[in-house]
Coordinates of C-alpha atoms in Angstrom, one line a residue:
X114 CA 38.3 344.9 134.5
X115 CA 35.8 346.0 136.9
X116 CA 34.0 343.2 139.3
X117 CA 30.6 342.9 138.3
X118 CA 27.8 343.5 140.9
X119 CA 24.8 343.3 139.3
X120 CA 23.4 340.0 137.6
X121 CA 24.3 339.3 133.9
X122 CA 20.5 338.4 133.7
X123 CA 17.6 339.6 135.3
X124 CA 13.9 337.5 135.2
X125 CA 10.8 339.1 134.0
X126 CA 9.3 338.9 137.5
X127 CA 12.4 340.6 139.1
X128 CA 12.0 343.7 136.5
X129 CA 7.9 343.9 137.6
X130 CA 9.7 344.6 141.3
X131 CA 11.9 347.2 140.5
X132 CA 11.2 350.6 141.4
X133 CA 10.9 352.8 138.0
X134 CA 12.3 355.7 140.0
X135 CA 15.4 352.9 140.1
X136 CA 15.6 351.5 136.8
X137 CA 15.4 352.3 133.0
X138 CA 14.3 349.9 130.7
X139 CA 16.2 349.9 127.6
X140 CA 13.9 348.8 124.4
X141 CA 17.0 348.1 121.6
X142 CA 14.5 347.7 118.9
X143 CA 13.2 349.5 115.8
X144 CA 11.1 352.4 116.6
X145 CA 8.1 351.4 114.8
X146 CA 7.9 347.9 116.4
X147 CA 8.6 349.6 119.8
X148 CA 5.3 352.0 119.3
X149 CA 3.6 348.8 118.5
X150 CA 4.1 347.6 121.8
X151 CA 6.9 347.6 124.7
X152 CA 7.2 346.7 128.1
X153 CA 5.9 349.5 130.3
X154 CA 7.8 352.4 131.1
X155 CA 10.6 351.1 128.6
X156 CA 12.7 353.7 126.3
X157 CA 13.4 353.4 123.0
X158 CA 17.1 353.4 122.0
X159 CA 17.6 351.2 118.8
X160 CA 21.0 349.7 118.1
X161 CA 21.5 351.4 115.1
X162 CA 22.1 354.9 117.2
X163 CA 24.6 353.3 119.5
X164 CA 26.5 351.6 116.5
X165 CA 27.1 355.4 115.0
X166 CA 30.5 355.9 117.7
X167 CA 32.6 354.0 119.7
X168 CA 33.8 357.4 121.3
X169 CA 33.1 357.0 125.0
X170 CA 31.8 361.1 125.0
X171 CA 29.3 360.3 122.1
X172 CA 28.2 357.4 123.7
X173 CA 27.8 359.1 127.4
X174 CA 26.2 361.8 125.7
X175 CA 23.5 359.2 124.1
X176 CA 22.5 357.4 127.2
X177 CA 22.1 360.4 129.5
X178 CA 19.5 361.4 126.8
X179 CA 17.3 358.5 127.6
X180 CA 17.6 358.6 131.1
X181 CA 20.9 356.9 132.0
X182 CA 22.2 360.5 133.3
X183 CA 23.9 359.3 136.7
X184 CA 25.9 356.1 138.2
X185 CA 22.7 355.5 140.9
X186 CA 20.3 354.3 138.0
X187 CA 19.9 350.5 136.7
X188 CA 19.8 349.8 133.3
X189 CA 18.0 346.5 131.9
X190 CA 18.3 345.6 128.0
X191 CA 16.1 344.0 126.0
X192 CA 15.3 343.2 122.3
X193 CA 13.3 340.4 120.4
X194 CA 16.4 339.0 118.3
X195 CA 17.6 336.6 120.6
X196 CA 19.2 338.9 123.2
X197 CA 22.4 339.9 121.0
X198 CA 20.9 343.0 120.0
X199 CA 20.7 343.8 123.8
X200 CA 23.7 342.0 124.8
X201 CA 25.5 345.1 122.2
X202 CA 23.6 347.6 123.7
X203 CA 24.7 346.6 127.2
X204 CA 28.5 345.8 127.0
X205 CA 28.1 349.6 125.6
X206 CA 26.8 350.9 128.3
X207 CA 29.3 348.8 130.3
X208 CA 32.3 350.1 128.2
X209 CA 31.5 353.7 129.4
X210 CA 32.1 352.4 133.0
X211 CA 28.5 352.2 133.4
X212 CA 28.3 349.1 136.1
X213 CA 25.0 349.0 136.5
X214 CA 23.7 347.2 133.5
X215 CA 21.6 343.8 132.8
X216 CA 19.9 342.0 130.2
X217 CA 16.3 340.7 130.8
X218 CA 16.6 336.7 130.4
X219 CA 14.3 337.1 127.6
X220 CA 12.8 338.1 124.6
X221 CA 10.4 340.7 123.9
X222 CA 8.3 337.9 122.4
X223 CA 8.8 335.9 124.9
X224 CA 7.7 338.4 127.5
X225 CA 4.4 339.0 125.3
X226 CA 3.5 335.3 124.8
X227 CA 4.0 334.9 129.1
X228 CA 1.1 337.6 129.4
X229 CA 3.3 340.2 130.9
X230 CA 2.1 343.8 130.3
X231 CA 2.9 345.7 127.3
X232 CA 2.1 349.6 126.3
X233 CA 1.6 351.1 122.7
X234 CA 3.1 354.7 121.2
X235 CA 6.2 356.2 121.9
X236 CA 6.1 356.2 126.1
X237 CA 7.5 358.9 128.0
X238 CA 10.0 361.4 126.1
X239 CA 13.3 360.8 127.5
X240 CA 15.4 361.9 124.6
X241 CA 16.7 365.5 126.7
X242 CA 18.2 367.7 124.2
X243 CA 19.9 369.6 127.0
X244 CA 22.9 371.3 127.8
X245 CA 25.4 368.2 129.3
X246 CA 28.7 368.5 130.6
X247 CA 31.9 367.1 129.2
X248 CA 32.5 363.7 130.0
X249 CA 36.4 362.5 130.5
X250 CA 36.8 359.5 128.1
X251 CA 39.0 358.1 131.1
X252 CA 35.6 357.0 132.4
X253 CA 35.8 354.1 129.7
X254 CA 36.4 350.8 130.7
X255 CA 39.0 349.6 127.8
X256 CA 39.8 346.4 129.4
X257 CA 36.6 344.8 128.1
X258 CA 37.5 346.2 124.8
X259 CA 39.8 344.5 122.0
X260 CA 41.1 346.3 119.3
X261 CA 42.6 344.9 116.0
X262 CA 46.0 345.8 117.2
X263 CA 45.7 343.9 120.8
X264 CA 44.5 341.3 118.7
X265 CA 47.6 341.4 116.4
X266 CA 49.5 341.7 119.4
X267 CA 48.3 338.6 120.7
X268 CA 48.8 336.9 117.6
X269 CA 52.3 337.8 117.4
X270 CA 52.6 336.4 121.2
X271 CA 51.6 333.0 120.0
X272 CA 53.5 332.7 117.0
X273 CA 57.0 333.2 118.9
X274 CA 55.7 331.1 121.9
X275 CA 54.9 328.0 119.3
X276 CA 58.5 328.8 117.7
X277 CA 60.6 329.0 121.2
X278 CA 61.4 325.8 122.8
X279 CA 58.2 326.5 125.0
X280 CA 56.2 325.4 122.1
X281 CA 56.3 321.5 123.6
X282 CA 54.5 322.8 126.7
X283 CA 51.3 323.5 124.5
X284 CA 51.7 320.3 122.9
X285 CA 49.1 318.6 125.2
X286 CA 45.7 318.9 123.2
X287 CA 44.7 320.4 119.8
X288 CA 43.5 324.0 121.0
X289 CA 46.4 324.3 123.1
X290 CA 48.1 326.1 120.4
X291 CA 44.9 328.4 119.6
X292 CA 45.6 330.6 122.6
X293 CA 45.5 328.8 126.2
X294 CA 49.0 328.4 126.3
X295 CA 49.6 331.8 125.7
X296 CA 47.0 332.8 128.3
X297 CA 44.5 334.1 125.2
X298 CA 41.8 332.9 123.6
X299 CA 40.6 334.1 120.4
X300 CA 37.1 332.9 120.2
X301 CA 35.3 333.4 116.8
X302 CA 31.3 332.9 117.6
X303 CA 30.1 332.4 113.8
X304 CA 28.7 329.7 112.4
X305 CA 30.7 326.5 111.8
X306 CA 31.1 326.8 108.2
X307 CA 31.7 330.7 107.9
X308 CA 34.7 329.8 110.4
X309 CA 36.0 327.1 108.8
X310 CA 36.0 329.0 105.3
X311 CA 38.3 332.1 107.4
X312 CA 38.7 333.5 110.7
X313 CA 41.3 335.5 112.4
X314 CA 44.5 333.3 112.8
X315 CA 44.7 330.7 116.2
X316 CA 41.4 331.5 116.6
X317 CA 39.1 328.6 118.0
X318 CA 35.2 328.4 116.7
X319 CA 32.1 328.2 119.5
X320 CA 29.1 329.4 117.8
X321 CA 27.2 331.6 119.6
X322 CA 23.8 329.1 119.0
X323 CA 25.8 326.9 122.2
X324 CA 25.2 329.5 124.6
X325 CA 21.7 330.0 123.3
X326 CA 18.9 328.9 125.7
X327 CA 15.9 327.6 123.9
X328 CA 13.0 330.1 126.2
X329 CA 15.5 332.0 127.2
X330 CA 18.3 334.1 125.6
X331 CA 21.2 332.4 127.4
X332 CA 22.0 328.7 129.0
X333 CA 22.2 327.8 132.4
X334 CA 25.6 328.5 134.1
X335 CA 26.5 324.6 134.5
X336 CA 26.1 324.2 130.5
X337 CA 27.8 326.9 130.0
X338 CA 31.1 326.3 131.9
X339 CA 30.5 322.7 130.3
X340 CA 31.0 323.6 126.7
X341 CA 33.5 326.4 128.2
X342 CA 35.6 322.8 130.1
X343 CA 35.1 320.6 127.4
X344 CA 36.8 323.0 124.9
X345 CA 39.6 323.7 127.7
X346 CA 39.1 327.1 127.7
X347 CA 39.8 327.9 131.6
X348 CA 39.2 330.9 134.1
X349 CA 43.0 331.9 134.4
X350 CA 42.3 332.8 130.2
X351 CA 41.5 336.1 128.8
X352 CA 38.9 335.2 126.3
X353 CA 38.3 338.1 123.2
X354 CA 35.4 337.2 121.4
X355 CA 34.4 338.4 118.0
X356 CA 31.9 337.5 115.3
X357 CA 31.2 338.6 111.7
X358 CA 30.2 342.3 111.6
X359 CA 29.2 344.3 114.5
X360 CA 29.5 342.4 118.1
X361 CA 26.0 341.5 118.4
X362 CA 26.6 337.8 118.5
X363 CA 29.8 338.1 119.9
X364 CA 28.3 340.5 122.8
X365 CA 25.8 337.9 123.3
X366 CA 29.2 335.3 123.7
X367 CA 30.4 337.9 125.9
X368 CA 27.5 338.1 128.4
X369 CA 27.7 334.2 128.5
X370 CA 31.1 333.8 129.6
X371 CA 30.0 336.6 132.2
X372 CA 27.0 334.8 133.4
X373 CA 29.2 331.5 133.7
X374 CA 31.7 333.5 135.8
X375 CA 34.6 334.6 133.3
X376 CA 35.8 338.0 134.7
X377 CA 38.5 338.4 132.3
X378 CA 36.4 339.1 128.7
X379 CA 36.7 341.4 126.0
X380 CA 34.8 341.9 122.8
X381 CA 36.2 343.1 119.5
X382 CA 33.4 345.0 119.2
X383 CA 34.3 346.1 115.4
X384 CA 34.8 341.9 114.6
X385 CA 35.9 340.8 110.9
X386 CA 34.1 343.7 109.1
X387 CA 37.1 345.8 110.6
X388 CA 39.5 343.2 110.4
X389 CA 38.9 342.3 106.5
X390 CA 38.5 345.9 105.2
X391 CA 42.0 346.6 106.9
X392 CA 43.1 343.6 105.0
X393 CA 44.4 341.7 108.1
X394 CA 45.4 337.6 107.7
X395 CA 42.9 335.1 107.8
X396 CA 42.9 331.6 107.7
X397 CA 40.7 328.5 106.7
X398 CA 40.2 325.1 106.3
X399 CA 38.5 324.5 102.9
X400 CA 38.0 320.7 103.0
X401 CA 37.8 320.1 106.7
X402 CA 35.0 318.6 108.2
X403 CA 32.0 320.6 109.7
X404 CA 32.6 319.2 113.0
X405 CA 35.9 318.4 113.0
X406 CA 38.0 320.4 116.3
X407 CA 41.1 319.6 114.7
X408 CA 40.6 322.3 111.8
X409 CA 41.5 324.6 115.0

């Protein structure tokens, strides 16, 4: 995994600085609501279009057509869902090898209700129809991806470490056997009660709402790597974080753990819509109670 140099989060008043020769401002919503009204000089590049391929080509191919053309420019995300619409957007961006990548630290709502500017119509035509090179899918920076088969993979690795005599050495606290003693963490960032009713086996459940700032689309670092110590999930871990569907919510989880200082992260970008139409295992706790860790 690549070291990040930029921030995970940029403030509105940072973005007001930056040269627009320097950046492009990513708008992640619908068009319709972005010709109501966007932050100045932002493009328009709804999720929907960058959900269509995870083929690293495709996806180089659809950012250089907004603007994103060469490694020198700075992208900033935004949306008005909470950030995990942007958080999707940008962990796409950075799967393409794209380093230079950050989310605004909040909402499009947000930034209208603070007074910042905002523009109306379609802003400048970015969307190039031109003639682009080939881009080597090499570029693509797979070790922030999972896949259902690393994930199986890592599943397998747990179940023959808890039946080998090193099982007692993972003995020491109830999500022990979820991952950390294998050096994995599967971390499912749904709800409480959608987790409880199935997840992806030794997975452990932080809903993405606990990294959730209240005026802002993420926590501060020090509650973050509280929830993050309290659960024992430490630095030395990989953590793969998935959610129900797409990887908004769990791109969202991503960028926390990023923000708090986690280098070694991967989403499963394709979550349990993949993993149940492929018919994977899943596991539950029907009668277990909401907040009980021990159903982990």
């Amino acid at each position: 995994m690549r070291a990040r140099m930029y921030p995970v989060l940029v403030e509105p008043e940072e973005l007001l600085n930056i040269s627009s020769k320097d950046v492009v401002i990513i708008d992640v919503r619908k068009e319709e609501d972005y010709i109501n009204g966007h932050i100045p000089d932002a493009v328009s590049l709804p999720l929907a279009r960058v959900l269509e391929s995870m083929d690293p080509k495709q996806l180089h191919r659809l950012f250089r057509g907004i603007g994103v053309d060469d490694a020198s420019k700075y992208a900033i995300v935004y949306d008005d869902t909470f950030g995990a619409l942007a958080a999707r957007v940008a962990w796409a961006l950075e799967y393409i090898g794209h380093e230079r990548v950050s989310l605004l630290s909040i909402t499009y709502g947000r930034w209208v209700s603070l007074g910042y500017p905002v523009e109306k119509g379609r802003g400048k035509d970015k969307d190039r129809d031109t003639e682009i090179s080939v881009v080597d899918d090499t570029s693509a920076d797979y070790d922030i991806l999972a896949t259902y088969d690393y994930i199986q993979a890592i599943i397998e690795g747990i179940k023959q470490l808890q039946q080998g005599k090193e099982a007692k050495s993972i003995s020491d606290g109830s999500n022990r056997e979820k991952g950390n003693g294998y050096g994995k963490v599967l971390l499912d960032v749904r709800e409480r009660l959608n987790y409880l009713d199935h997840h992806i086996p030794y997975a452990m459940n932080i809903p993405w709402k606990a990294f959730a700032g209240e005026d802002r689309i993420l926590k501060s670092v020090d509650e973050i790597n509280s929830i993050l110590s309290y659960r024992k999930i430490s630095r030395d871990d990989e953590v793969i974080v998935y959610c129900g569907s797409v990887g908004t919510l769990s791109g969202l989880s991503y960028y926390a753990l990023r923000l708090a200082g986690y280098s070694r992260v991967r989403l499963y970008a394709r979550s349990l819509k993949e993993w149940r139409s492929l018919n994977l295992p899943v596991e539950g706790f029907k009668n277990a109670h909401y907040w009980d860790l021990s159903a982990e």
